[in-house]
mmCIF file of C-alpha atoms in Angstrom:
data_model
loop_
_atom_site.group_PDB
_atom_site.id
_atom_site.type_symbol
_atom_site.label_atom_id
_atom_site.label_comp_id
_atom_site.label_asym_id
_atom_site.label_seq_id
_atom_site.Cartn_x
_atom_site.Cartn_y
_atom_site.Cartn_z
ATOM 1 C CA MET D 1 25.417 11.306 115.214
ATOM 2 C CA SER D 2 26.306 9.227 112.228
ATOM 3 C CA GLU D 3 27.106 10.644 108.873
ATOM 4 C CA PHE D 4 23.815 9.399 107.524
ATOM 5 C CA ASP D 5 21.972 11.617 109.972
ATOM 6 C CA ASN D 6 23.909 14.706 109.008
ATOM 7 C CA PRO D 7 21.491 17.089 107.339
ATOM 8 C CA PHE D 8 24.340 19.152 105.935
ATOM 9 C CA ALA D 9 26.069 16.234 104.203
ATOM 10 C CA ASP D 10 26.257 16.104 100.356
ATOM 11 C CA PRO D 11 23.491 13.779 99.165
ATOM 12 C CA GLU D 12 25.410 12.896 95.986
ATOM 13 C CA ALA D 13 28.404 11.728 97.967
ATOM 14 C CA GLN D 14 26.469 8.632 99.099
ATOM 15 C CA ASN D 15 24.963 7.981 95.567
ATOM 16 C CA LEU D 16 26.154 4.537 94.505
ATOM 17 C CA PHE D 17 25.322 5.207 90.810
ATOM 18 C CA ARG D 18 28.166 7.725 90.643
ATOM 19 C CA ASP D 19 30.602 4.893 90.842
ATOM 20 C CA PRO D 20 32.447 4.678 87.453
ATOM 21 C CA SER D 21 32.211 0.894 87.300
ATOM 22 C CA ILE D 22 28.450 1.002 87.781
ATOM 23 C CA GLN D 23 28.032 3.666 85.083
ATOM 24 C CA GLN D 24 30.140 1.626 82.616
ATOM 25 C CA ALA D 25 28.053 -1.477 83.278
ATOM 26 C CA ALA D 26 24.857 0.515 82.660
ATOM 27 C CA ARG D 27 26.149 1.807 79.311
ATOM 28 C CA SER D 28 27.162 -1.700 78.246
ATOM 29 C CA GLN D 29 23.730 -3.075 79.104
ATOM 30 C CA ALA D 30 21.950 -0.312 77.107
ATOM 31 C CA THR D 31 24.157 -0.917 74.081
ATOM 32 C CA ARG D 32 23.543 -4.681 74.275
ATOM 33 C CA GLN D 33 19.783 -4.051 74.368
ATOM 34 C CA VAL D 34 20.001 -1.923 71.203
ATOM 35 C CA LEU D 35 21.921 -4.621 69.338
ATOM 36 C CA ASN D 36 19.475 -7.304 70.423
ATOM 37 C CA ASP D 37 16.510 -5.317 69.092
ATOM 38 C CA PHE D 38 18.137 -4.635 65.678
ATOM 39 C CA ASN D 39 16.466 -6.472 62.728
ATOM 40 C CA PRO D 40 18.340 -6.156 59.407
ATOM 41 C CA PHE D 41 15.378 -7.598 57.369
ATOM 42 C CA ALA D 42 12.727 -5.167 58.579
ATOM 43 C CA ASP D 43 11.142 -2.811 55.967
ATOM 44 C CA GLN D 44 11.490 0.193 58.174
ATOM 45 C CA LEU D 45 14.380 0.154 60.589
ATOM 46 C CA PRO D 46 13.841 1.738 63.977
ATOM 47 C CA ASN D 47 15.915 4.720 64.761
ATOM 48 C CA TYR D 48 18.783 3.415 66.895
ATOM 49 C CA GLY D 49 21.074 6.244 66.069
ATOM 50 C CA SER D 50 20.613 7.641 69.545
ATOM 51 C CA GLN D 51 23.101 8.855 71.988
ATOM 52 C CA LEU D 52 23.498 7.562 75.452
ATOM 53 C CA GLN D 53 23.144 10.197 78.024
ATOM 54 C CA THR D 54 23.616 10.036 81.750
ATOM 55 C CA ASN D 55 21.226 11.879 83.928
ATOM 56 C CA ALA D 56 22.095 13.664 87.050
ATOM 57 C CA ARG D 57 21.757 10.426 89.056
ATOM 58 C CA GLY D 58 24.065 8.444 86.731
ATOM 59 C CA SER D 59 21.365 6.402 84.870
ATOM 60 C CA ALA D 60 21.849 5.838 81.153
ATOM 61 C CA THR D 61 19.128 7.207 78.878
ATOM 62 C CA MET D 62 18.529 7.189 75.083
ATOM 63 C CA ALA D 63 18.460 10.550 73.305
ATOM 64 C CA PRO D 64 16.886 10.185 69.856
ATOM 65 C CA THR D 65 18.497 12.001 67.016
ATOM 66 C CA SER D 66 16.465 13.778 64.342
ATOM 67 C CA PRO D 67 16.805 12.085 60.918
ATOM 68 C CA GLN D 68 18.239 14.209 58.112
ATOM 69 C CA PRO D 69 16.188 14.237 54.862
ATOM 70 C CA ALA D 70 17.864 12.987 51.705
ATOM 71 C CA VAL D 71 18.919 15.776 49.344
ATOM 72 C CA LEU D 72 18.896 15.067 45.567
ATOM 73 C CA GLU D 73 21.128 17.075 43.357
ATOM 74 C CA PRO D 74 19.268 18.821 40.495
ATOM 75 C CA LEU D 75 19.521 17.217 37.062
ATOM 76 C CA ASP D 76 21.175 18.962 34.185
ATOM 77 C CA GLN D 77 18.358 20.568 32.164
ATOM 78 C CA SER D 78 20.375 20.226 28.971
ATOM 79 C CA LEU D 79 19.991 16.446 29.207
ATOM 80 C CA LEU D 80 16.199 16.799 29.090
ATOM 81 C CA LYS D 81 16.226 18.771 25.823
ATOM 82 C CA PRO D 82 15.804 16.538 22.733
ATOM 83 C CA SER D 83 18.585 16.536 20.219
ATOM 84 C CA TRP D 84 18.134 17.722 16.606
ATOM 85 C CA GLU D 85 17.969 14.112 15.418
ATOM 86 C CA GLU D 86 15.017 13.440 17.703
ATOM 87 C CA GLU D 87 13.335 16.609 16.474
ATOM 88 C CA ASP D 88 13.863 15.531 12.868
ATOM 89 C CA LEU D 89 12.456 12.069 13.570
ATOM 90 C CA ARG D 90 9.484 13.629 15.332
ATOM 91 C CA ARG D 91 8.772 15.896 12.353
ATOM 92 C CA LYS D 92 9.023 12.970 9.957
ATOM 93 C CA LYS D 93 6.662 10.932 12.103
ATOM 94 C CA VAL D 94 4.141 13.784 12.136
ATOM 95 C CA GLU D 95 4.393 14.083 8.351
ATOM 96 C CA LEU D 96 3.899 10.346 7.863
ATOM 97 C CA ASP D 97 0.918 10.353 10.192
ATOM 98 C CA ARG D 98 -0.593 13.230 8.252
ATOM 99 C CA ARG D 99 -0.106 11.424 4.941
ATOM 100 C CA ASP D 100 -1.590 8.225 6.343
ATOM 101 C CA GLU D 101 -4.605 10.121 7.623
ATOM 102 C CA GLU D 102 -5.056 11.846 4.269
ATOM 103 C CA LEU D 103 -4.776 8.546 2.415
ATOM 104 C CA ARG D 104 -7.277 6.942 4.754
ATOM 105 C CA MET D 105 -9.747 9.787 4.214
ATOM 106 C CA ARG D 106 -9.350 9.503 0.454
ATOM 107 C CA GLU D 107 -9.974 5.760 0.576
ATOM 108 C CA GLU D 108 -13.044 6.225 2.735
ATOM 109 C CA GLN D 109 -14.394 8.898 0.423
ATOM 110 C CA LEU D 110 -13.739 6.669 -2.570
ATOM 111 C CA GLN D 111 -15.524 3.743 -0.978
ATOM 112 C CA ARG D 112 -18.490 5.921 -0.023
ATOM 113 C CA SER D 113 -18.863 7.419 -3.477
ATOM 114 C CA VAL D 114 -18.417 4.750 -6.115
ATOM 115 C CA GLY D 115 -16.062 2.120 -4.728
ATOM 116 C CA TYR D 116 -12.560 1.613 -6.046
ATOM 117 C CA GLU D 117 -13.336 -1.469 -8.103
ATOM 118 C CA ALA D 118 -16.528 -0.047 -9.563
ATOM 119 C CA ARG D 119 -15.244 3.340 -10.735
ATOM 120 C CA ARG D 120 -16.675 4.371 -14.068
ATOM 121 C CA ASN D 121 -15.005 6.632 -16.595
ATOM 122 C CA ASN D 122 -16.327 10.170 -16.470
ATOM 123 C CA PHE D 123 -14.181 12.123 -18.943
ATOM 124 C CA PRO D 124 -14.916 13.477 -21.517
ATOM 125 C CA PRO D 125 -18.386 14.094 -20.067
ATOM 126 C CA PHE D 126 -20.420 12.866 -23.030
ATOM 127 C CA PRO D 127 -24.196 12.548 -22.637
ATOM 128 C CA THR D 128 -25.577 9.153 -21.709
ATOM 129 C CA ARG D 129 -27.318 8.715 -25.041
ATOM 130 C CA CYS D 130 -24.189 9.565 -27.006
ATOM 131 C CA PRO D 131 -22.676 6.542 -28.788
ATOM 132 C CA ILE D 132 -19.209 7.664 -27.680
ATOM 133 C CA GLN D 133 -18.676 6.991 -23.987
ATOM 134 C CA PRO D 134 -16.108 8.558 -21.613
ATOM 135 C CA CYS D 135 -12.629 7.093 -21.875
ATOM 136 C CA PHE D 136 -10.946 8.250 -18.650
ATOM 137 C CA TYR D 137 -11.684 8.545 -14.966
ATOM 138 C CA GLN D 138 -10.787 11.891 -13.444
ATOM 139 C CA ASP D 139 -11.409 13.154 -9.912
ATOM 140 C CA PHE D 140 -8.927 15.565 -8.355
ATOM 141 C CA THR D 141 -10.178 15.163 -4.780
ATOM 142 C CA VAL D 142 -9.940 11.360 -4.895
ATOM 143 C CA ASP D 143 -6.856 10.708 -7.033
ATOM 144 C CA ILE D 144 -4.566 13.675 -6.421
ATOM 145 C CA PRO D 145 -3.005 14.498 -3.000
ATOM 146 C CA GLY D 146 -4.066 17.817 -1.549
ATOM 147 C CA GLU D 147 -0.721 19.593 -2.001
ATOM 148 C CA PHE D 148 -0.652 18.747 -5.739
ATOM 149 C CA GLN D 149 -4.248 19.489 -6.665
ATOM 150 C CA LYS D 150 -3.578 23.157 -7.430
ATOM 151 C CA ILE D 151 -0.811 22.540 -9.973
ATOM 152 C CA THR D 152 -2.754 19.664 -11.545
ATOM 153 C CA LYS D 153 -5.820 21.860 -12.003
ATOM 154 C CA MET D 154 -3.614 24.599 -13.419
ATOM 155 C CA VAL D 155 -2.294 22.297 -16.155
ATOM 156 C CA TYR D 156 -5.838 21.069 -16.778
ATOM 157 C CA TYR D 157 -7.038 24.648 -17.318
ATOM 158 C CA LEU D 158 -4.070 25.223 -19.625
ATOM 159 C CA TRP D 159 -5.234 22.294 -21.713
ATOM 160 C CA ILE D 160 -8.792 23.681 -21.835
ATOM 161 C CA GLY D 161 -7.407 27.090 -22.859
ATOM 162 C CA TYR D 162 -5.298 25.480 -25.582
ATOM 163 C CA VAL D 163 -8.365 23.707 -26.929
ATOM 164 C CA PHE D 164 -10.227 27.023 -27.005
ATOM 165 C CA VAL D 165 -7.356 28.726 -28.881
ATOM 166 C CA LEU D 166 -7.246 25.899 -31.453
ATOM 167 C CA LEU D 167 -10.961 26.328 -32.104
ATOM 168 C CA LEU D 168 -10.524 30.097 -32.379
ATOM 169 C CA ASN D 169 -7.610 29.495 -34.746
ATOM 170 C CA PHE D 170 -9.984 27.540 -36.951
ATOM 171 C CA VAL D 171 -12.295 30.589 -37.070
ATOM 172 C CA GLY D 172 -9.364 32.945 -37.764
ATOM 173 C CA SER D 173 -8.065 30.665 -40.533
ATOM 174 C CA LEU D 174 -11.510 30.611 -42.099
ATOM 175 C CA ALA D 175 -11.648 34.444 -42.033
ATOM 176 C CA TYR D 176 -8.134 34.519 -43.496
ATOM 177 C CA PHE D 177 -9.156 32.198 -46.320
ATOM 178 C CA ILE D 178 -12.400 34.055 -47.139
ATOM 179 C CA SER D 179 -10.821 37.542 -47.079
ATOM 180 C CA SER D 180 -7.908 36.431 -49.252
ATOM 181 C CA SER D 181 -10.276 34.821 -51.788
ATOM 182 C CA GLN D 182 -12.545 37.884 -52.010
ATOM 183 C CA HIS D 183 -9.710 40.310 -52.636
ATOM 184 C CA GLY D 184 -7.666 38.034 -54.896
ATOM 185 C CA MET D 185 -4.702 37.795 -52.589
ATOM 186 C CA SER D 186 -2.124 35.179 -53.503
ATOM 187 C CA ASN D 187 -1.095 33.481 -50.276
ATOM 188 C CA HIS D 188 -1.310 30.175 -48.456
ATOM 189 C CA SER D 189 -4.656 30.859 -46.819
ATOM 190 C CA GLY D 190 -6.189 27.640 -48.200
ATOM 191 C CA THR D 191 -3.377 25.519 -46.777
ATOM 192 C CA THR D 192 -3.612 27.333 -43.463
ATOM 193 C CA PHE D 193 -7.338 26.708 -43.252
ATOM 194 C CA GLY D 194 -6.990 22.994 -44.073
ATOM 195 C CA LEU D 195 -4.237 22.486 -41.509
ATOM 196 C CA SER D 196 -6.272 24.322 -38.865
ATOM 197 C CA ILE D 197 -8.957 21.662 -39.221
ATOM 198 C CA LEU D 198 -6.323 18.930 -38.929
ATOM 199 C CA TYR D 199 -4.855 20.585 -35.849
ATOM 200 C CA CYS D 200 -8.247 20.643 -34.124
ATOM 201 C CA VAL D 201 -8.820 16.980 -34.831
ATOM 202 C CA LEU D 202 -5.272 15.902 -33.961
ATOM 203 C CA PHE D 203 -3.923 18.237 -31.289
ATOM 204 C CA ILE D 204 -6.952 18.325 -28.984
ATOM 205 C CA PRO D 205 -6.998 14.605 -28.067
ATOM 206 C CA CYS D 206 -3.230 14.163 -28.403
ATOM 207 C CA SER D 207 -2.459 17.048 -26.043
ATOM 208 C CA PHE D 208 -4.742 15.501 -23.425
ATOM 209 C CA VAL D 209 -3.258 12.018 -23.753
ATOM 210 C CA CYS D 210 0.389 12.955 -24.322
ATOM 211 C CA TRP D 211 1.118 15.657 -21.729
ATOM 212 C CA TYR D 212 -1.838 16.337 -19.456
ATOM 213 C CA ARG D 213 -2.704 12.723 -18.661
ATOM 214 C CA PRO D 214 0.923 11.737 -17.826
ATOM 215 C CA LEU D 215 1.084 14.616 -15.339
ATOM 216 C CA TYR D 216 -2.196 13.509 -13.775
ATOM 217 C CA LYS D 217 -0.888 9.942 -13.383
ATOM 218 C CA ALA D 218 2.481 11.201 -12.123
ATOM 219 C CA PHE D 219 0.848 12.976 -9.176
ATOM 220 C CA ARG D 220 -1.695 10.209 -8.653
ATOM 221 C CA ASP D 221 0.792 7.312 -8.583
ATOM 222 C CA ASP D 222 3.972 9.230 -7.655
ATOM 223 C CA SER D 223 5.464 7.964 -10.929
ATOM 224 C CA SER D 224 8.892 9.157 -12.063
ATOM 225 C CA PHE D 225 8.344 7.696 -15.530
ATOM 226 C CA ASN D 226 5.204 9.777 -16.108
ATOM 227 C CA PHE D 227 7.052 12.879 -14.915
ATOM 228 C CA PHE D 228 9.704 12.360 -17.589
ATOM 229 C CA VAL D 229 7.056 11.739 -20.269
ATOM 230 C CA PHE D 230 5.370 15.002 -19.299
ATOM 231 C CA PHE D 231 8.626 16.999 -19.365
ATOM 232 C CA PHE D 232 9.688 15.595 -22.732
ATOM 233 C CA ILE D 233 6.390 16.205 -24.545
ATOM 234 C CA PHE D 234 5.359 19.392 -22.778
ATOM 235 C CA PHE D 235 8.630 21.086 -23.739
ATOM 236 C CA PHE D 236 7.848 20.450 -27.417
ATOM 237 C CA GLN D 237 4.327 21.695 -26.754
ATOM 238 C CA PHE D 238 5.821 24.951 -25.465
ATOM 239 C CA CYS D 239 8.017 25.344 -28.570
ATOM 240 C CA VAL D 240 5.127 24.576 -30.949
ATOM 241 C CA THR D 241 2.901 27.110 -29.192
ATOM 242 C CA ILE D 242 5.523 29.832 -29.756
ATOM 243 C CA LEU D 243 5.572 29.015 -33.496
ATOM 244 C CA GLN D 244 1.781 29.053 -33.574
ATOM 245 C CA CYS D 245 1.855 32.476 -31.954
ATOM 246 C CA LEU D 246 3.894 33.829 -34.881
ATOM 247 C CA GLY D 247 1.262 32.698 -37.405
ATOM 248 C CA ILE D 248 3.472 31.784 -40.350
ATOM 249 C CA SER D 249 1.405 31.535 -43.511
ATOM 250 C CA GLY D 250 0.843 27.969 -44.681
ATOM 251 C CA TRP D 251 1.698 26.435 -41.296
ATOM 252 C CA GLY D 252 -1.882 25.973 -40.151
ATOM 253 C CA THR D 253 -2.156 28.861 -37.666
ATOM 254 C CA VAL D 254 -2.831 32.581 -37.853
ATOM 255 C CA GLY D 255 -1.004 35.110 -35.751
ATOM 256 C CA LEU D 256 1.249 38.112 -35.918
ATOM 257 C CA ILE D 257 2.753 37.595 -39.377
ATOM 258 C CA THR D 258 -0.519 36.770 -41.160
ATOM 259 C CA SER D 259 -2.342 39.623 -39.399
ATOM 260 C CA ILE D 260 0.271 42.117 -40.632
ATOM 261 C CA GLU D 261 -0.301 40.772 -44.144
ATOM 262 C CA MET D 262 -4.042 41.369 -43.857
ATOM 263 C CA PHE D 263 -3.575 44.873 -42.416
ATOM 264 C CA SER D 264 -1.280 45.726 -45.328
ATOM 265 C CA ALA D 265 -4.069 44.970 -47.839
ATOM 266 C CA GLY D 266 -6.037 47.945 -46.515
ATOM 267 C CA HIS D 267 -9.521 46.628 -47.210
ATOM 268 C CA GLY D 268 -12.334 46.575 -44.706
ATOM 269 C CA GLY D 269 -12.725 42.797 -44.803
ATOM 270 C CA THR D 270 -9.013 42.149 -44.499
ATOM 271 C CA VAL D 271 -8.692 44.525 -41.525
ATOM 272 C CA ALA D 272 -11.505 42.692 -39.683
ATOM 273 C CA ALA D 273 -9.869 39.357 -40.439
ATOM 274 C CA GLY D 274 -6.538 40.801 -39.287
ATOM 275 C CA LEU D 275 -8.040 41.781 -35.928
ATOM 276 C CA ILE D 276 -9.308 38.234 -35.398
ATOM 277 C CA MET D 277 -5.950 36.817 -36.405
ATOM 278 C CA ILE D 278 -3.926 39.069 -34.119
ATOM 279 C CA ALA D 279 -6.239 38.108 -31.217
ATOM 280 C CA VAL D 280 -5.556 34.441 -31.970
ATOM 281 C CA GLY D 281 -1.814 35.119 -32.004
ATOM 282 C CA ALA D 282 -2.022 36.919 -28.646
ATOM 283 C CA LEU D 283 -3.904 33.983 -27.125
ATOM 284 C CA PHE D 284 -1.266 31.565 -28.447
ATOM 285 C CA GLY D 285 1.367 33.778 -26.787
ATOM 286 C CA ALA D 286 -0.514 33.763 -23.479
ATOM 287 C CA SER D 287 -0.783 29.989 -23.713
ATOM 288 C CA ALA D 288 2.991 29.739 -24.243
ATOM 289 C CA VAL D 289 3.626 31.880 -21.150
ATOM 290 C CA GLY D 290 1.299 29.657 -19.104
ATOM 291 C CA ASP D 291 3.122 26.567 -20.400
ATOM 292 C CA ALA D 292 6.468 27.988 -19.282
ATOM 293 C CA ILE D 293 5.173 28.786 -15.789
ATOM 294 C CA ALA D 294 3.611 25.330 -15.414
ATOM 295 C CA LEU D 295 6.792 23.645 -16.631
ATOM 296 C CA ILE D 296 8.911 25.479 -14.045
ATOM 297 C CA ARG D 297 6.526 24.740 -11.171
ATOM 298 C CA VAL D 298 6.200 21.049 -12.003
ATOM 299 C CA HIS D 299 9.980 20.764 -12.279
ATOM 300 C CA ARG D 300 10.380 22.240 -8.785
ATOM 301 C CA ILE D 301 7.919 19.733 -7.374
ATOM 302 C CA PHE D 302 9.686 16.939 -9.230
ATOM 303 C CA ARG D 303 13.057 17.835 -7.717
ATOM 304 C CA SER D 304 11.639 18.024 -4.195
ATOM 305 C CA SER D 305 9.722 14.730 -4.462
ATOM 306 C CA GLY D 306 12.780 12.462 -4.657
ATOM 307 C CA ALA D 307 12.004 11.194 -8.179
ATOM 308 C CA SER D 308 14.917 10.332 -10.462
ATOM 309 C CA PHE D 309 15.772 8.931 -13.872
ATOM 310 C CA ALA D 310 16.790 5.615 -12.291
ATOM 311 C CA LYS D 311 13.322 5.250 -10.774
ATOM 312 C CA ALA D 312 11.784 6.065 -14.149
ATOM 313 C CA GLN D 313 13.823 3.312 -15.804
ATOM 314 C CA GLU D 314 12.829 0.844 -13.089
ATOM 315 C CA GLU D 315 9.132 1.713 -13.475
ATOM 316 C CA PHE D 316 9.347 1.379 -17.256
ATOM 317 C CA ALA D 317 11.048 -2.023 -17.042
ATOM 318 C CA ARG D 318 8.544 -3.238 -14.460
ATOM 319 C CA GLY D 319 5.614 -2.002 -16.544
ATOM 320 C CA VAL D 320 6.903 -3.603 -19.725
ATOM 321 C CA MET D 321 7.616 -6.947 -18.088
ATOM 322 C CA SER D 322 4.217 -7.038 -16.391
ATOM 323 C CA ASN D 323 2.357 -6.266 -19.626
ATOM 324 C CA SER D 324 0.477 -9.339 -20.825
ATOM 325 C CA THR D 325 0.866 -8.389 -24.503
ATOM 326 C CA VAL D 326 4.633 -8.032 -24.144
ATOM 327 C CA GLN D 327 4.842 -11.316 -22.267
ATOM 328 C CA GLN D 328 2.825 -13.116 -24.942
ATOM 329 C CA THR D 329 4.893 -11.604 -27.755
ATOM 330 C CA ALA D 330 8.156 -12.506 -26.040
ATOM 331 C CA GLY D 331 6.914 -16.047 -25.483
ATOM 332 C CA ASN D 332 5.937 -16.415 -29.140
ATOM 333 C CA VAL D 333 9.317 -15.125 -30.301
ATOM 334 C CA ALA D 334 11.172 -17.490 -27.976
ATOM 335 C CA ALA D 335 9.038 -20.449 -29.082
ATOM 336 C CA SER D 336 9.520 -19.707 -32.783
ATOM 337 C CA ALA D 337 13.279 -19.333 -32.268
ATOM 338 C CA ALA D 338 13.405 -22.693 -30.466
ATOM 339 C CA ARG D 339 11.424 -24.399 -33.229
ATOM 340 C CA THR D 340 13.708 -22.937 -35.894
ATOM 341 C CA THR D 341 16.794 -24.163 -34.038
ATOM 342 C CA VAL D 342 15.373 -27.678 -33.667
ATOM 343 C CA GLN D 343 14.361 -27.837 -37.336
ATOM 344 C CA GLN D 344 17.809 -26.724 -38.468
ATOM 345 C CA THR D 345 19.402 -29.362 -36.206
ATOM 346 C CA TRP D 346 17.255 -32.194 -37.597
ATOM 347 C CA SER D 347 17.746 -31.054 -41.193
ATOM 348 C CA SER D 348 21.533 -31.008 -40.785
ATOM 349 C CA ASN D 349 21.456 -34.579 -39.445
#
């Protein structure tokens, strides 16, 4: 019996694939096949990261390996937070966008109502048939930004109140003059009454033009020059109102001092006149308090708006140089000076 017919022989002993040389040749052939199939320009590379395994019979097989997913490290959350400079720029951008939107709405409203070029003066509101026509255009919602409308209206109401007190001062001065004449009192009631008429004629329009209108234009045009005009004149207005509150005899107003004089007379007519006069003095005092409050509030807005004296000078110089009357006058002066120089030169020759 040959060894091939032995049923008890080891079957693996006659397996030719267990020969080390044959197994090495099989591994080399598998590796060569992998390298031949590799394409470096393919979009998706096949998974050749496999391991060669030998089965129980010595044949080489490919064992695929499971790919490991890519792990990204988490970003630092502090890098995603905007810095304070970016926050400041963002706030400024929001503020500018809000101002642009407000300006656009004002322009649209102006164009819908009367049109910018065709605006007609509406103040003072004289009747149509009156020979005196309005001299100014005034519209808070169109001309004044929303954040400044309240203070502008406050100063406007102060002007209306001052006009009312001046008219009431005229009535009090008239009562002062009549009571003094009836009871033979020697005082300056006649002078006071005459000046009260002059104050009504002079102070009512001048107060509107000299301190209320500059404030209106300062908020409308963001003008530093008009702010300084308002501060300069309105401060004197405040001082004058305090003097008017005292009611010095012969100064054109009735108030505390003149009312005490009338109460001292002890007559029925003088006491009634004194009551009117002391009411006028109290209203002048209330007007002075309102002037002080308005002056402080406008000054706070002025300091926060970025206006300055240098800007006021620049606006004044630009306004003067762009004025046609000033340009014509300067041209005439220069021409006359040139003619005089030429005439003197020819006469000397």
